[in-house]
CSV table of C-alpha atoms in Angstrom, one decimal:
chain,number,residue,atom,x,y,z
A,23,MET,CA,1.6,10.9,25.8
A,24,PRO,CA,-1.3,8.8,27.0
A,25,ASP,CA,-0.5,6.2,29.6
A,26,MET,CA,-1.4,2.5,29.3
A,27,LYS,CA,-4.7,3.0,31.2
A,28,SER,CA,-5.8,5.6,28.6
A,29,PHE,CA,-5.0,3.3,25.7
A,30,GLN,CA,-7.0,0.5,27.4
A,31,LYS,CA,-10.0,2.9,27.8
A,32,SER,CA,-9.8,4.1,24.2
A,33,LEU,CA,-9.9,0.4,23.0
A,34,LYS,CA,-12.8,-0.3,25.4
A,35,ASP,CA,-14.7,2.8,24.0
A,36,LEU,CA,-14.1,1.6,20.5
A,37,TYR,CA,-14.8,-2.1,20.9
A,38,GLY,CA,-16.8,-2.3,24.2
A,39,SER,CA,-20.2,-2.8,22.6
A,40,VAL,CA,-18.8,-5.6,20.4
A,41,ASN,CA,-16.6,-7.3,22.9
A,42,LYS,CA,-19.3,-7.4,25.6
A,43,ASN,CA,-21.1,-10.1,23.5
A,44,LEU,CA,-17.9,-12.1,22.9
A,45,THR,CA,-16.8,-14.9,25.2
A,46,PRO,CA,-13.4,-14.9,26.8
A,47,GLU,CA,-12.6,-17.9,24.7
A,48,TYR,CA,-13.3,-15.9,21.5
A,49,ILE,CA,-11.0,-13.1,22.5
A,50,TYR,CA,-8.3,-15.6,23.7
A,51,GLY,CA,-8.6,-17.3,20.3
A,52,TYR,CA,-7.7,-14.1,18.5
A,53,LEU,CA,-4.8,-13.5,20.9
A,54,THR,CA,-3.3,-16.9,20.0
A,55,ARG,CA,-4.1,-16.3,16.3
A,56,THR,CA,-2.3,-13.0,16.0
A,57,ALA,CA,0.6,-14.2,18.2
A,58,GLY,CA,1.0,-17.1,15.8
A,59,TYR,CA,1.1,-14.9,12.7
A,60,LEU,CA,3.5,-12.6,14.5
A,61,PHE,CA,5.9,-15.5,14.9
A,62,ARG,CA,5.4,-16.6,11.3
A,63,ASN,CA,6.3,-13.1,10.0
A,64,ILE,CA,9.3,-12.9,12.3
A,65,VAL,CA,10.6,-16.1,10.9
A,66,ARG,CA,10.0,-14.8,7.4
A,67,ASN,CA,11.7,-11.6,8.3
A,68,ILE,CA,8.7,-9.5,7.2
A,69,THR,CA,7.6,-8.2,10.6
A,70,ARG,CA,5.6,-5.0,10.7
A,71,GLU,CA,4.6,-2.9,13.6
A,72,GLU,CA,1.0,-4.0,13.3
A,73,ASP,CA,2.0,-7.6,13.8
A,74,LEU,CA,2.7,-6.7,17.4
A,75,ILE,CA,-0.1,-4.2,17.9
A,76,LYS,CA,-2.7,-6.8,17.1
A,77,PRO,CA,-1.9,-9.4,19.8
A,78,ILE,CA,-1.3,-6.7,22.3
A,79,SER,CA,-4.7,-5.2,21.4
A,80,TRP,CA,-6.4,-8.5,21.9
A,81,LEU,CA,-4.5,-9.0,25.2
A,82,VAL,CA,-5.8,-5.6,26.4
A,83,ALA,CA,-9.4,-6.6,25.3
A,84,PHE,CA,-9.0,-9.8,27.3
A,85,ALA,CA,-8.0,-7.8,30.3
A,86,SER,CA,-11.0,-5.5,29.9
A,87,LYS,CA,-13.2,-8.6,29.7
A,88,TYR,CA,-12.3,-9.3,33.3
A,89,ASP,CA,-12.1,-5.6,34.4
A,90,ILE,CA,-8.4,-5.9,34.9
A,91,ASP,CA,-6.3,-2.7,34.8
A,92,ILE,CA,-3.4,-3.7,32.6
A,93,GLN,CA,-1.3,-0.7,33.7
A,94,GLU,CA,-1.7,-1.5,37.4
A,95,SER,CA,-1.0,-5.2,36.8
A,96,PHE,CA,2.1,-4.6,34.8
A,97,ILE,CA,3.8,-2.1,37.1
A,98,SER,CA,3.0,-4.1,40.3
A,99,ARG,CA,4.5,-7.2,38.7
A,100,TYR,CA,7.5,-5.5,37.1
A,101,PRO,CA,8.4,-2.5,39.3
A,102,GLU,CA,11.7,-2.0,37.5
A,103,ALA,CA,12.8,-5.4,38.8
A,104,CYS,CA,12.5,-9.1,38.1
A,105,PRO,CA,9.6,-10.5,40.2
A,106,TYR,CA,11.7,-13.6,41.0
A,107,CYS,CA,15.2,-12.4,41.8
A,108,ILE,CA,14.1,-8.8,42.5
A,109,GLU,CA,17.1,-7.5,40.6
A,110,LYS,CA,17.7,-5.2,37.6
A,111,PRO,CA,19.1,-6.7,35.5
A,112,CYS,CA,17.7,-10.1,36.2
A,113,VAL,CA,20.2,-12.7,37.7
A,114,CYS,CA,17.8,-15.6,37.7
A,115,PHE,CA,20.2,-17.6,35.5
A,116,LYS,CA,22.7,-17.4,38.3
A,117,THR,CA,20.5,-17.8,41.3
A,118,ASP,CA,17.8,-20.2,40.1
A,119,LYS,CA,15.1,-17.5,40.3
A,120,GLN,CA,16.2,-16.5,43.9
A,121,PRO,CA,17.4,-13.1,45.2
A,122,LEU,CA,21.2,-12.6,45.4
A,123,VAL,CA,20.9,-12.4,49.2
A,124,HIS,CA,18.5,-14.9,50.6
A,125,LYS,CA,15.1,-13.6,51.5
A,126,TYR,CA,12.0,-15.4,52.5
A,127,ALA,CA,9.1,-15.2,50.0
A,128,HIS,CA,7.2,-12.7,52.1
A,129,GLN,CA,10.3,-10.5,52.4
A,130,LYS,CA,10.8,-10.6,48.7
A,131,GLU,CA,7.1,-9.6,48.1
A,132,LYS,CA,7.5,-6.7,50.5
A,133,GLU,CA,10.5,-5.4,48.7
A,134,LEU,CA,8.7,-5.6,45.3
A,135,SER,CA,5.7,-3.7,46.9
A,136,GLU,CA,8.1,-1.0,48.1
A,137,LYS,CA,9.6,-0.6,44.6
A,138,TYR,CA,6.1,-0.4,43.2
A,139,LEU,CA,5.0,2.3,45.6
A,140,ARG,CA,8.2,4.3,44.8
A,141,ILE,CA,7.2,4.3,41.1
A,142,LEU,CA,3.7,5.4,42.0
A,143,ASN,CA,4.9,8.2,44.3
A,144,SER,CA,7.3,9.4,41.6
A,145,LYS,CA,4.3,10.2,39.4
A,146,THR,CA,6.0,8.4,36.5
A,147,LEU,CA,3.9,8.2,33.4
A,148,ILE,CA,3.3,4.5,32.8
A,149,THR,CA,3.3,4.3,29.0
A,150,PHE,CA,3.8,1.2,26.8
A,151,ASP,CA,7.2,2.7,26.0
A,152,TYR,CA,8.1,2.9,29.6
A,153,ALA,CA,7.0,-0.7,30.1
A,154,THR,CA,9.1,-1.7,27.2
A,155,SER,CA,12.1,0.0,28.7
A,156,ILE,CA,11.6,-1.9,31.9
A,157,ILE,CA,11.6,-5.2,30.1
A,158,ALA,CA,14.7,-4.2,28.1
A,159,THR,CA,16.7,-3.2,31.2
A,160,VAL,CA,15.5,-6.0,33.5
A,161,TYR,CA,16.0,-8.7,30.9
A,162,PRO,CA,18.9,-7.7,28.5
A,163,ASN,CA,19.9,-11.3,28.1
A,164,ASN,CA,16.8,-12.0,26.1
A,165,GLU,CA,18.0,-9.8,23.3
A,166,ILE,CA,21.4,-11.4,23.4
A,167,ILE,CA,19.8,-14.9,23.1
A,168,TRP,CA,17.7,-13.6,20.2
A,169,ARG,CA,20.6,-12.1,18.3
A,170,TYR,CA,22.8,-15.1,18.5
A,171,ALA,CA,20.3,-18.0,18.6
A,172,GLY,CA,17.2,-16.6,16.9
A,173,PRO,CA,13.7,-16.0,18.2
A,174,TRP,CA,12.9,-19.6,19.1
A,175,TYR,CA,13.5,-19.3,22.9
A,176,HIS,CA,11.6,-16.1,23.0
A,177,PHE,CA,8.5,-17.6,21.3
A,178,ALA,CA,8.7,-20.8,23.3
A,179,LYS,CA,8.4,-18.6,26.5
A,180,LEU,CA,5.7,-16.5,24.9
A,181,GLN,CA,3.7,-19.6,24.0
A,182,GLU,CA,4.2,-20.9,27.5
A,183,GLU,CA,2.8,-17.8,29.0
A,184,ILE,CA,-0.2,-17.8,26.6
A,185,ALA,CA,-0.9,-21.4,27.7
A,186,GLU,CA,-0.7,-20.4,31.4
A,187,LEU,CA,-3.2,-17.6,30.7
A,188,HIS,CA,-5.6,-20.2,29.4
A,189,GLU,CA,-5.1,-22.3,32.5
A,190,ALA,CA,-5.7,-19.3,34.7
A,191,MET,CA,-8.9,-18.5,32.7
A,192,SER,CA,-10.0,-22.1,33.2
A,193,GLY,CA,-9.4,-21.8,36.9
A,194,VAL,CA,-11.5,-18.7,37.2
A,195,PHE,CA,-14.3,-20.3,35.2
A,196,LYS,CA,-14.3,-23.3,37.6
A,197,GLY,CA,-14.2,-21.0,40.7
A,198,GLU,CA,-10.8,-22.3,41.8
A,199,LYS,CA,-9.0,-19.0,41.2
A,200,ASP,CA,-9.9,-15.3,41.1
A,201,LYS,CA,-9.1,-12.8,38.4
A,202,ARG,CA,-5.8,-11.9,40.0
A,203,ALA,CA,-4.4,-15.1,38.5
A,204,ILE,CA,-5.5,-13.9,35.1
A,205,ALA,CA,-4.0,-10.5,35.7
A,206,GLY,CA,-0.6,-12.0,36.5
A,207,GLU,CA,-0.6,-14.1,33.3
A,208,ILE,CA,-1.7,-11.2,31.1
A,209,THR,CA,1.2,-9.2,32.4
A,210,ASP,CA,3.7,-12.0,31.6
A,211,VAL,CA,2.3,-12.3,28.1
A,212,LEU,CA,2.6,-8.5,27.7
A,213,ALA,CA,6.2,-8.6,28.9
A,214,TRP,CA,7.3,-11.1,26.3
A,215,LEU,CA,5.4,-9.2,23.5
A,216,LEU,CA,7.0,-5.9,24.6
A,217,GLY,CA,10.4,-7.6,24.6
A,218,ILE,CA,9.9,-8.5,21.0
A,219,TRP,CA,9.0,-4.8,20.2
A,220,HIS,CA,12.3,-3.7,21.8
A,221,ILE,CA,14.3,-6.2,19.8
A,222,LYS,CA,12.6,-5.6,16.5
A,223,PHE,CA,11.7,-1.9,16.6
A,224,GLN,CA,14.2,-0.3,19.0
A,225,THR,CA,14.1,3.2,17.5
A,226,ILE,CA,10.2,3.3,17.1
A,227,SER,CA,7.8,4.3,19.8
A,228,PHE,CA,5.2,1.7,20.5
A,229,ASP,CA,2.9,4.4,21.9
A,230,GLU,CA,3.1,6.4,18.7
A,231,GLU,CA,2.5,3.4,16.5
A,232,PHE,CA,-0.4,2.2,18.6
A,233,LYS,CA,-2.0,5.6,18.4
A,234,SER,CA,-1.4,5.8,14.7
A,235,TYR,CA,-2.9,2.3,14.1
A,236,TYR,CA,-6.2,3.4,15.7
A,237,ARG,CA,-6.1,7.1,14.7
A,238,THR,CA,-9.2,6.8,12.4
A,239,GLY,CA,-11.0,4.2,14.6
A,240,CYS,CA,-11.3,0.5,13.8
A,241,PRO,CA,-8.9,-0.4,11.1
A,242,VAL,CA,-11.3,-3.2,9.8
A,243,CYS,CA,-14.8,-1.6,9.6
A,244,LYS,CA,-13.3,2.0,9.5
A,245,GLU,CA,-15.8,3.3,12.1
A,246,GLU,CA,-14.2,6.1,14.1
A,247,LYS,CA,-16.1,5.9,17.4
A,248,VAL,CA,-17.8,2.6,17.9
A,249,CYS,CA,-16.7,-0.5,16.0
A,250,THR,CA,-19.5,-2.3,14.0
A,251,CYS,CA,-17.5,-5.4,13.1
A,252,GLN,CA,-19.4,-8.7,13.3
A,253,PRO,CA,-17.7,-11.8,14.9
A,254,TYR,CA,-15.0,-13.3,12.7
A,255,SER,CA,-14.9,-10.3,10.4
A,256,SER,CA,-11.3,-9.4,11.0
A,257,ARG,CA,-9.0,-9.2,8.0
A,258,SER,CA,-7.2,-12.3,6.7
A,259,SER,CA,-3.7,-12.5,8.0
A,260,GLY,CA,-2.5,-16.0,7.1
A,261,LEU,CA,-4.9,-17.6,4.6
A,262,VAL,CA,-5.9,-16.6,1.1
A,263,ASP,CA,-9.2,-14.7,0.9
A,264,PHE,CA,-11.3,-16.6,-1.6
A,265,LYS,CA,-13.5,-13.5,-2.2
A,266,ILE,CA,-10.4,-11.6,-3.4
A,267,LEU,CA,-9.4,-14.7,-5.4
A,268,SER,CA,-12.7,-14.6,-7.2
A,269,LYS,CA,-12.2,-11.0,-8.2
A,270,ILE,CA,-8.7,-12.0,-9.5
A,271,LYS,CA,-10.3,-14.7,-11.6
A,272,GLN,CA,-12.7,-12.2,-13.1
A,273,GLY,CA,-9.8,-9.9,-13.9
A,274,LEU,CA,-7.9,-12.8,-15.6
A,275,GLU,CA,-11.0,-13.6,-17.7
A,276,ASP,CA,-11.2,-9.9,-18.7
A,277,LEU,CA,-7.5,-10.0,-19.5
A,278,HIS,CA,-7.9,-13.1,-21.6
A,279,THR,CA,-10.3,-11.4,-23.9
A,280,GLN,CA,-7.9,-8.6,-24.7
A,281,ILE,CA,-4.4,-10.1,-24.6
A,282,PRO,CA,-2.8,-11.2,-28.0
A,283,LYS,CA,-3.1,-14.8,-29.0
A,284,ASP,CA,0.5,-15.7,-28.1
A,285,TYR,CA,-0.3,-15.0,-24.4
A,286,LYS,CA,-3.8,-16.4,-24.1
A,287,LYS,CA,-2.7,-20.0,-23.3
A,288,ASP,CA,-0.9,-19.0,-20.2
A,289,VAL,CA,-3.7,-16.8,-18.9
A,290,LYS,CA,-6.2,-19.6,-19.6
A,291,GLU,CA,-4.1,-22.0,-17.5
A,292,LEU,CA,-4.0,-19.4,-14.7
A,293,ILE,CA,-7.8,-19.1,-14.8
A,294,GLU,CA,-8.1,-22.9,-14.6
A,295,SER,CA,-5.8,-23.0,-11.6
A,296,VAL,CA,-7.7,-20.2,-9.8
A,297,SER,CA,-11.1,-21.8,-10.6
A,298,LEU,CA,-10.1,-25.1,-9.2
A,299,ALA,CA,-8.7,-23.5,-6.0
A,300,ILE,CA,-12.0,-21.6,-5.5
A,301,GLU,CA,-14.1,-24.7,-6.3
A,302,LYS,CA,-12.2,-26.9,-3.8
A,303,GLN,CA,-11.4,-24.1,-1.3
A,304,ASN,CA,-7.9,-25.5,-1.4
A,305,GLN,CA,-5.4,-23.3,0.4
A,306,PRO,CA,-2.1,-24.8,-1.0
A,307,LEU,CA,-3.6,-24.7,-4.5
A,308,ALA,CA,-4.7,-21.1,-3.9
A,309,GLU,CA,-1.2,-20.1,-2.7
A,310,ALA,CA,0.5,-21.7,-5.7
A,311,SER,CA,-2.0,-19.9,-8.1
A,312,VAL,CA,-1.3,-16.5,-6.4
A,313,LYS,CA,2.4,-17.0,-6.9
A,314,GLU,CA,2.0,-18.0,-10.5
A,315,ILE,CA,-0.2,-15.1,-11.4
A,316,SER,CA,2.2,-12.6,-9.7
A,317,THR,CA,5.1,-14.0,-11.7
A,318,LYS,CA,3.2,-14.0,-15.0
A,319,LEU,CA,2.0,-10.4,-14.6
A,320,GLN,CA,5.7,-9.4,-14.4
A,321,THR,CA,6.5,-11.0,-17.7
A,322,ILE,CA,3.8,-9.3,-19.9
A,323,PRO,CA,5.7,-7.1,-22.4
A,324,PRO,CA,5.4,-3.3,-22.1
A,325,ALA,CA,4.0,-3.1,-25.6
A,326,ILE,CA,0.9,-5.0,-24.5
A,327,THR,CA,0.4,-2.9,-21.4
A,328,GLY,CA,0.5,0.2,-23.6
A,329,ILE,CA,-3.2,-0.5,-24.5
A,330,ASN,CA,-5.1,1.5,-21.9
A,331,SER,CA,-7.9,-1.1,-21.2
A,332,THR,CA,-5.3,-3.9,-20.8
A,333,LEU,CA,-3.1,-1.8,-18.6
A,334,ASN,CA,-6.1,-0.9,-16.4
A,335,ILE,CA,-6.9,-4.6,-16.0
A,336,ILE,CA,-3.3,-5.5,-15.1
A,337,ASN,CA,-3.0,-2.7,-12.6
A,338,ASN,CA,-6.2,-3.7,-11.0
A,339,LEU,CA,-5.0,-7.3,-10.8
A,340,ARG,CA,-1.7,-6.2,-9.2
A,341,ASN,CA,-3.7,-4.2,-6.6
A,342,LEU,CA,-5.8,-7.2,-5.8
A,343,MET,CA,-2.7,-9.4,-5.5
A,344,GLU,CA,-0.8,-7.1,-3.2
A,345,PRO,CA,-2.5,-8.1,0.1
A,346,LEU,CA,-2.4,-11.8,-0.8
A,347,MET,CA,1.3,-11.6,-1.6
A,348,ARG,CA,2.0,-9.9,1.7
A,349,ILE,CA,0.0,-12.5,3.6
A,350,LEU,CA,2.0,-15.3,1.9
A,351,GLY,CA,5.3,-13.6,2.6
A,352,TYR,CA,6.2,-12.9,-1.0
A,353,SER,CA,6.3,-9.1,-0.6
């Protein structure tokens, strides 16, 4: 099983030529975008493995932008112990982020360094699954809070860490901090993301899913070795794609020419709704139209779909609708 360092290298090989021309702000923007859609899907209870793989991938890309080794950063900050109370499991809620037995800050740092060196000397393979197990065992209370109070606390903390990452980035830009400040915040963001993975996908290996997601190269442009995506070319994850909506409009127009007279009026109304949404680039109108079309396609009698050409049009429409319905949380 590849370690975290190997996964970071594989992403750098795949996206390095693209990412070198991107600003840190661009990469940070996609981290926040994918983290936002992750939260939305968790609230809708439609979370998929790729919803976590995406923000973690952008986080890794952000680390590579600053030549930060994400594996080294993680294990030095979380050497099978909480970096504040230096315990496993964490007792910060009892001690106000202090060790159980008083230690001066430099003594606490020395103990964490010793724990870190023990892990290195043990030749432990530092995989994402191993990192996930650390977060799960050091912070078991996070899962309890999630189970009984929902994901709100977890995402408030994640958003706080993402905000601190931006602050660290700003400090480096102004020359007030060095990249170690960024490394620390990247690690904290990763910890909260891996915590979500443990809670949502306890029986699934992150490493295997990560490897599967990139098995054939870039999942957007489909290039196996070096991504050729242009900036802002990632797939839509939260908004209706109006190019797909235009294809749906054409499909409805084709359907209108073949469907019996009794059903033409409804199809014409759907065409009008879609046309207006496209003309105005209106997201709420587009979402309502997508839902209406999906509902109407389910009500067309089997006798009509027995006509091959009509059946082909309807099947094509359903295929076009599927990604839009998934984005909107209807499937």
